[in-house]
Amino acid sequence: VVPDKVLLIGNSQTDGIKPELFSTRSRVQLEKADQVYTISQAKSYASRELKEEYKAIIIHEVVNELKSCNAENMCDEISRVKQETAELVDRIKSVQPDTVVYISLGVQSQADRESLRYQTLQAVNATLRTVKNAKYIEHANIGNSSHFLSDGIHMSEAGTKLLASNLRHIIEPDAKRYKSPERTQYRSPARPKQEYSEYPDDRVPQRQYRPRGFGNRRQFPRGPRNNTSRQLSQYRPRSSSRNGWW
């Protein structure tokens, strides 16, 4: 069976994805575009290098477009990214009309969700969902700080596996998805240790130790059970209780 060819046009977040390990059943042959880190470079690549027929082309080029974003030009950057992405999709469709184009939405660490860049990225993702002649890929399971390096942009090993799993699931829906073994970022705070004063009266009362069989009739309901108890029974006063010696 001839595997389906899939082209990945991605920025540095996709550097850790290995084409030979992308498909678990060898039904998909992944190819990566080299040195294509912006949408303008992707447009040039689509006009110059698209000679083979691909079943699908995945575009992951959003994060690097927001490096120069600030509060003044945020709206202009959002519209620019959408327009250039739509032009890239139209250029691919003009060369290969039967190819399915997927737009992989941008991902960033949720630890920076208060930053302007993160909020702009969410707005850009919302506009990219409306691009015509293309489908989009969500990455809702990516966002933990452990999925990124210290800069919050480049992917760690766990984040790369999740990203590759999300992209593979679009091409192979029946493929097993990777689940990160790490816990979520937001954990309940640890219970503070209780502090005691130097006086023992202020401590929490502990359960007192009671020897087994003393003060509890259910331990020996019918009298002595061993030789030691039988030897000591002569020193115990005889009880009028029907349960035996106490």
mmCIF file of C-alpha atoms in Angstrom:
data_model
loop_
_atom_site.group_PDB
_atom_site.id
_atom_site.type_symbol
_atom_site.label_atom_id
_atom_site.label_comp_id
_atom_site.label_asym_id
_atom_site.label_seq_id
_atom_site.Cartn_x
_atom_site.Cartn_y
_atom_site.Cartn_z
ATOM 1 C CA VAL A 1 0.000 0.000 0.000
ATOM 2 C CA VAL A 2 1.393 3.364 -1.026
ATOM 3 C CA PRO A 3 1.341 5.718 1.999
ATOM 4 C CA ASP A 4 -0.384 9.065 1.744
ATOM 5 C CA LYS A 5 1.971 12.009 1.570
ATOM 6 C CA VAL A 6 1.460 14.838 4.039
ATOM 7 C CA LEU A 7 3.446 18.069 4.030
ATOM 8 C CA LEU A 8 4.076 20.000 7.247
ATOM 9 C CA ILE A 9 4.955 23.680 6.855
ATOM 10 C CA GLY A 10 5.833 24.726 10.373
ATOM 11 C CA ASN A 11 7.925 27.062 12.459
ATOM 12 C CA SER A 12 10.439 26.164 15.169
ATOM 13 C CA GLN A 13 7.705 24.626 17.344
ATOM 14 C CA THR A 14 7.620 21.679 14.936
ATOM 15 C CA ASP A 15 11.388 21.076 14.878
ATOM 16 C CA GLY A 16 11.116 18.157 17.300
ATOM 17 C CA ILE A 17 8.572 16.241 15.181
ATOM 18 C CA LYS A 18 10.322 13.320 13.487
ATOM 19 C CA PRO A 19 8.814 12.289 10.130
ATOM 20 C CA GLU A 20 9.816 8.636 10.537
ATOM 21 C CA LEU A 21 7.878 8.409 13.816
ATOM 22 C CA PHE A 22 4.838 10.416 12.774
ATOM 23 C CA SER A 23 2.672 7.521 11.545
ATOM 24 C CA THR A 24 2.332 4.451 13.748
ATOM 25 C CA ARG A 25 1.053 2.228 10.928
ATOM 26 C CA SER A 26 3.196 3.512 8.038
ATOM 27 C CA ARG A 27 0.110 4.724 6.204
ATOM 28 C CA VAL A 28 1.263 8.348 6.172
ATOM 29 C CA GLN A 29 4.544 9.678 4.870
ATOM 30 C CA LEU A 30 5.305 13.023 6.490
ATOM 31 C CA GLU A 31 7.530 15.584 4.823
ATOM 32 C CA LYS A 32 8.694 18.790 6.464
ATOM 33 C CA ALA A 33 9.487 22.071 4.786
ATOM 34 C CA ASP A 34 12.947 23.287 5.811
ATOM 35 C CA GLN A 35 13.692 26.815 6.989
ATOM 36 C CA VAL A 36 10.106 28.055 6.715
ATOM 37 C CA TYR A 37 9.345 30.004 9.882
ATOM 38 C CA THR A 38 6.967 32.776 8.753
ATOM 39 C CA ILE A 39 3.876 33.016 6.585
ATOM 40 C CA SER A 40 5.733 35.047 3.929
ATOM 41 C CA GLN A 41 8.363 32.305 3.669
ATOM 42 C CA ALA A 42 5.579 29.736 3.442
ATOM 43 C CA LYS A 43 4.014 31.636 0.546
ATOM 44 C CA SER A 44 7.321 31.626 -1.321
ATOM 45 C CA TYR A 45 7.743 27.927 -0.586
ATOM 46 C CA ALA A 46 4.264 27.153 -1.905
ATOM 47 C CA SER A 47 4.977 28.943 -5.171
ATOM 48 C CA ARG A 48 8.415 27.386 -5.613
ATOM 49 C CA GLU A 49 8.493 23.899 -4.114
ATOM 50 C CA LEU A 50 5.011 22.425 -4.414
ATOM 51 C CA LYS A 51 5.591 19.971 -7.246
ATOM 52 C CA GLU A 52 4.385 16.672 -5.767
ATOM 53 C CA GLU A 53 0.796 15.861 -4.987
ATOM 54 C CA TYR A 54 -0.024 15.739 -1.277
ATOM 55 C CA LYS A 55 -3.091 14.394 0.404
ATOM 56 C CA ALA A 56 -2.924 17.113 3.053
ATOM 57 C CA ILE A 57 -0.802 20.135 3.892
ATOM 58 C CA ILE A 58 -0.573 21.338 7.483
ATOM 59 C CA ILE A 59 0.361 24.961 8.210
ATOM 60 C CA HIS A 60 1.727 25.837 11.640
ATOM 61 C CA GLU A 61 3.013 29.397 11.285
ATOM 62 C CA VAL A 62 1.168 31.623 13.748
ATOM 63 C CA VAL A 63 3.353 32.302 16.787
ATOM 64 C CA ASN A 64 6.285 33.918 15.000
ATOM 65 C CA GLU A 65 3.979 36.469 13.385
ATOM 66 C CA LEU A 66 3.313 38.157 16.727
ATOM 67 C CA LYS A 67 6.855 39.108 17.707
ATOM 68 C CA SER A 68 6.363 42.794 16.897
ATOM 69 C CA CYS A 69 2.854 43.007 18.319
ATOM 70 C CA ASN A 70 2.049 45.792 20.800
ATOM 71 C CA ALA A 71 -1.008 47.546 22.157
ATOM 72 C CA GLU A 72 -1.065 50.073 19.307
ATOM 73 C CA ASN A 73 -0.904 47.727 16.318
ATOM 74 C CA MET A 74 -2.661 44.694 17.806
ATOM 75 C CA CYS A 75 -5.764 44.991 15.633
ATOM 76 C CA ASP A 76 -3.672 45.545 12.520
ATOM 77 C CA GLU A 77 -1.574 42.469 13.289
ATOM 78 C CA ILE A 78 -4.647 40.295 13.754
ATOM 79 C CA SER A 79 -6.094 41.290 10.393
ATOM 80 C CA ARG A 80 -2.688 40.979 8.686
ATOM 81 C CA VAL A 81 -2.110 37.426 9.925
ATOM 82 C CA LYS A 82 -5.565 36.361 8.772
ATOM 83 C CA GLN A 83 -5.127 37.959 5.349
ATOM 84 C CA GLU A 84 -1.685 36.438 4.745
ATOM 85 C CA THR A 85 -2.886 33.017 5.900
ATOM 86 C CA ALA A 86 -5.843 33.210 3.532
ATOM 87 C CA GLU A 87 -3.480 34.154 0.677
ATOM 88 C CA LEU A 88 -1.273 31.175 1.541
ATOM 89 C CA VAL A 89 -4.251 28.828 1.447
ATOM 90 C CA ASP A 90 -5.392 30.228 -1.912
ATOM 91 C CA ARG A 91 -1.892 29.823 -3.332
ATOM 92 C CA ILE A 92 -1.751 26.181 -2.263
ATOM 93 C CA LYS A 93 -5.211 25.526 -3.670
ATOM 94 C CA SER A 94 -4.249 27.101 -6.996
ATOM 95 C CA VAL A 95 -1.342 24.653 -7.346
ATOM 96 C CA GLN A 96 -3.019 21.587 -5.797
ATOM 97 C CA PRO A 97 -6.805 22.000 -5.768
ATOM 98 C CA ASP A 98 -7.473 18.474 -4.433
ATOM 99 C CA THR A 99 -5.211 18.848 -1.402
ATOM 100 C CA VAL A 100 -6.816 19.367 2.003
ATOM 101 C CA VAL A 101 -5.263 22.330 3.814
ATOM 102 C CA TYR A 102 -5.184 22.368 7.615
ATOM 103 C CA ILE A 103 -4.348 25.434 9.700
ATOM 104 C CA SER A 104 -2.766 24.469 13.005
ATOM 105 C CA LEU A 105 -3.716 27.104 15.549
ATOM 106 C CA GLY A 106 -1.045 28.798 17.608
ATOM 107 C CA VAL A 107 -0.049 27.538 21.040
ATOM 108 C CA GLN A 108 1.645 29.297 23.940
ATOM 109 C CA SER A 109 2.140 28.611 27.626
ATOM 110 C CA GLN A 110 -0.868 29.515 29.771
ATOM 111 C CA ALA A 111 1.519 30.865 32.373
ATOM 112 C CA ASP A 112 1.737 33.995 30.151
ATOM 113 C CA ARG A 113 -2.015 34.332 29.667
ATOM 114 C CA GLU A 114 -1.947 37.836 31.155
ATOM 115 C CA SER A 115 0.506 39.055 28.513
ATOM 116 C CA LEU A 116 -0.538 40.987 25.427
ATOM 117 C CA ARG A 117 1.020 38.435 23.112
ATOM 118 C CA TYR A 118 -1.041 35.587 24.553
ATOM 119 C CA GLN A 119 -4.294 37.547 24.275
ATOM 120 C CA THR A 120 -3.441 38.533 20.711
ATOM 121 C CA LEU A 121 -2.720 34.899 19.878
ATOM 122 C CA GLN A 122 -6.170 33.874 21.097
ATOM 123 C CA ALA A 123 -7.744 36.579 18.948
ATOM 124 C CA VAL A 124 -5.733 35.427 15.921
ATOM 125 C CA ASN A 125 -6.826 31.832 16.488
ATOM 126 C CA ALA A 126 -10.448 32.966 16.546
ATOM 127 C CA THR A 127 -10.057 34.679 13.157
ATOM 128 C CA LEU A 128 -8.168 31.757 11.589
ATOM 129 C CA ARG A 129 -11.164 29.503 12.238
ATOM 130 C CA THR A 130 -13.073 31.501 9.624
ATOM 131 C CA VAL A 131 -10.522 31.181 6.781
ATOM 132 C CA LYS A 132 -12.167 29.705 3.688
ATOM 133 C CA ASN A 133 -11.010 26.548 1.876
ATOM 134 C CA ALA A 134 -9.169 25.323 4.958
ATOM 135 C CA LYS A 135 -9.782 23.353 8.130
ATOM 136 C CA TYR A 136 -8.255 24.149 11.493
ATOM 137 C CA ILE A 137 -6.633 21.973 14.164
ATOM 138 C CA GLU A 138 -7.242 22.694 17.826
ATOM 139 C CA HIS A 139 -4.634 22.157 20.552
ATOM 140 C CA ALA A 140 -6.736 22.394 23.705
ATOM 141 C CA ASN A 141 -4.552 19.849 25.505
ATOM 142 C CA ILE A 142 -1.426 22.016 25.123
ATOM 143 C CA GLY A 143 -0.817 24.932 27.451
ATOM 144 C CA ASN A 144 0.782 23.537 30.577
ATOM 145 C CA SER A 145 4.096 25.134 31.487
ATOM 146 C CA SER A 146 5.719 21.692 31.269
ATOM 147 C CA HIS A 147 4.841 21.587 27.556
ATOM 148 C CA PHE A 148 7.155 24.527 26.837
ATOM 149 C CA LEU A 149 10.688 25.613 27.513
ATOM 150 C CA SER A 150 11.544 28.539 29.759
ATOM 151 C CA ASP A 151 10.609 31.112 27.086
ATOM 152 C CA GLY A 152 7.018 29.815 26.928
ATOM 153 C CA ILE A 153 7.143 29.529 23.108
ATOM 154 C CA HIS A 154 9.396 26.658 22.089
ATOM 155 C CA MET A 155 8.086 23.194 22.812
ATOM 156 C CA SER A 156 9.517 20.719 25.293
ATOM 157 C CA GLU A 157 9.623 16.980 24.625
ATOM 158 C CA ALA A 158 6.194 16.440 26.177
ATOM 159 C CA GLY A 159 4.726 19.370 24.253
ATOM 160 C CA THR A 160 6.216 18.121 20.982
ATOM 161 C CA LYS A 161 4.641 14.697 21.492
ATOM 162 C CA LEU A 162 1.249 16.270 22.134
ATOM 163 C CA LEU A 163 1.558 18.511 19.077
ATOM 164 C CA ALA A 164 2.540 15.594 16.842
ATOM 165 C CA SER A 165 -0.294 13.498 18.272
ATOM 166 C CA ASN A 166 -2.849 16.212 17.506
ATOM 167 C CA LEU A 167 -1.617 16.561 13.932
ATOM 168 C CA ARG A 168 -1.535 12.796 13.393
ATOM 169 C CA HIS A 169 -5.063 12.400 14.763
ATOM 170 C CA ILE A 170 -6.386 14.616 11.958
ATOM 171 C CA ILE A 171 -4.763 12.430 9.299
ATOM 172 C CA GLU A 172 -5.303 9.119 11.117
ATOM 173 C CA PRO A 173 -8.429 9.452 13.280
ATOM 174 C CA ASP A 174 -8.138 5.877 14.548
ATOM 175 C CA ALA A 175 -4.530 6.320 15.722
ATOM 176 C CA LYS A 176 -3.874 6.234 19.437
ATOM 177 C CA ARG A 177 -3.406 9.705 20.898
ATOM 178 C CA TYR A 178 -0.562 10.599 23.192
ATOM 179 C CA LYS A 179 -1.502 11.602 26.731
ATOM 180 C CA SER A 180 0.886 13.634 28.791
ATOM 181 C CA PRO A 181 1.741 11.895 32.088
ATOM 182 C CA GLU A 182 2.192 15.223 33.797
ATOM 183 C CA ARG A 183 -0.430 16.718 36.026
ATOM 184 C CA THR A 184 -2.230 19.894 35.164
ATOM 185 C CA GLN A 185 -0.609 23.198 35.870
ATOM 186 C CA TYR A 186 -3.116 24.348 38.472
ATOM 187 C CA ARG A 187 -2.756 22.188 41.586
ATOM 188 C CA SER A 188 -4.456 22.642 44.879
ATOM 189 C CA PRO A 189 -2.136 24.276 47.424
ATOM 190 C CA ALA A 190 -0.392 22.020 49.879
ATOM 191 C CA ARG A 191 -1.926 21.756 53.311
ATOM 192 C CA PRO A 192 0.115 23.893 55.735
ATOM 193 C CA LYS A 193 1.757 22.101 58.600
ATOM 194 C CA GLN A 194 0.160 22.714 61.977
ATOM 195 C CA GLU A 195 2.425 24.579 64.348
ATOM 196 C CA TYR A 196 2.493 23.672 68.028
ATOM 197 C CA SER A 197 3.655 25.757 70.929
ATOM 198 C CA GLU A 198 6.190 24.521 73.432
ATOM 199 C CA TYR A 199 3.460 23.703 75.934
ATOM 200 C CA PRO A 200 1.972 20.215 75.605
ATOM 201 C CA ASP A 201 -1.510 21.458 76.527
ATOM 202 C CA ASP A 202 -1.789 23.262 73.193
ATOM 203 C CA ARG A 203 -1.168 20.141 71.167
ATOM 204 C CA VAL A 204 -3.902 18.229 69.433
ATOM 205 C CA PRO A 205 -4.860 15.344 71.725
ATOM 206 C CA GLN A 206 -3.642 12.040 70.371
ATOM 207 C CA ARG A 207 -5.464 8.745 70.644
ATOM 208 C CA GLN A 208 -4.396 7.025 73.831
ATOM 209 C CA TYR A 209 -2.910 3.561 73.657
ATOM 210 C CA ARG A 210 -5.056 0.857 75.150
ATOM 211 C CA PRO A 211 -3.709 -2.669 75.525
ATOM 212 C CA ARG A 212 -5.631 -5.219 73.581
ATOM 213 C CA GLY A 213 -8.291 -6.990 75.545
ATOM 214 C CA PHE A 214 -8.518 -4.539 78.437
ATOM 215 C CA GLY A 215 -11.780 -2.682 78.747
ATOM 216 C CA ASN A 216 -13.296 -4.343 75.733
ATOM 217 C CA ARG A 217 -15.590 -7.321 76.266
ATOM 218 C CA ARG A 218 -15.678 -8.199 72.598
ATOM 219 C CA GLN A 219 -12.023 -9.205 72.596
ATOM 220 C CA PHE A 220 -12.612 -12.195 74.918
ATOM 221 C CA PRO A 221 -16.339 -12.785 75.111
ATOM 222 C CA ARG A 222 -16.036 -16.249 76.600
ATOM 223 C CA GLY A 223 -13.195 -16.042 79.078
ATOM 224 C CA PRO A 224 -9.506 -16.886 78.818
ATOM 225 C CA ARG A 225 -8.143 -18.209 75.542
ATOM 226 C CA ASN A 226 -4.528 -19.225 76.321
ATOM 227 C CA ASN A 227 -2.410 -20.640 79.111
ATOM 228 C CA THR A 228 -1.222 -17.250 80.321
ATOM 229 C CA SER A 229 -4.749 -16.032 80.814
ATOM 230 C CA ARG A 230 -5.651 -19.324 82.475
ATOM 231 C CA GLN A 231 -2.766 -18.919 84.927
ATOM 232 C CA LEU A 232 -3.717 -15.358 85.755
ATOM 233 C CA SER A 233 -7.364 -16.148 86.080
ATOM 234 C CA GLN A 234 -6.878 -17.406 89.636
ATOM 235 C CA TYR A 235 -5.932 -13.892 90.715
ATOM 236 C CA ARG A 236 -8.983 -12.345 89.160
ATOM 237 C CA PRO A 237 -12.216 -11.985 91.073
ATOM 238 C CA ARG A 238 -15.025 -14.106 89.778
ATOM 239 C CA SER A 239 -17.687 -12.075 88.055
ATOM 240 C CA SER A 240 -21.347 -12.731 88.100
ATOM 241 C CA SER A 241 -21.479 -11.944 84.415
ATOM 242 C CA ARG A 242 -22.502 -14.767 82.157
ATOM 243 C CA ASN A 243 -19.650 -14.013 79.728
ATOM 244 C CA GLY A 244 -16.953 -15.581 81.878
ATOM 245 C CA TRP A 245 -13.941 -14.309 83.797
ATOM 246 C CA TRP A 246 -13.339 -10.570 83.967
#
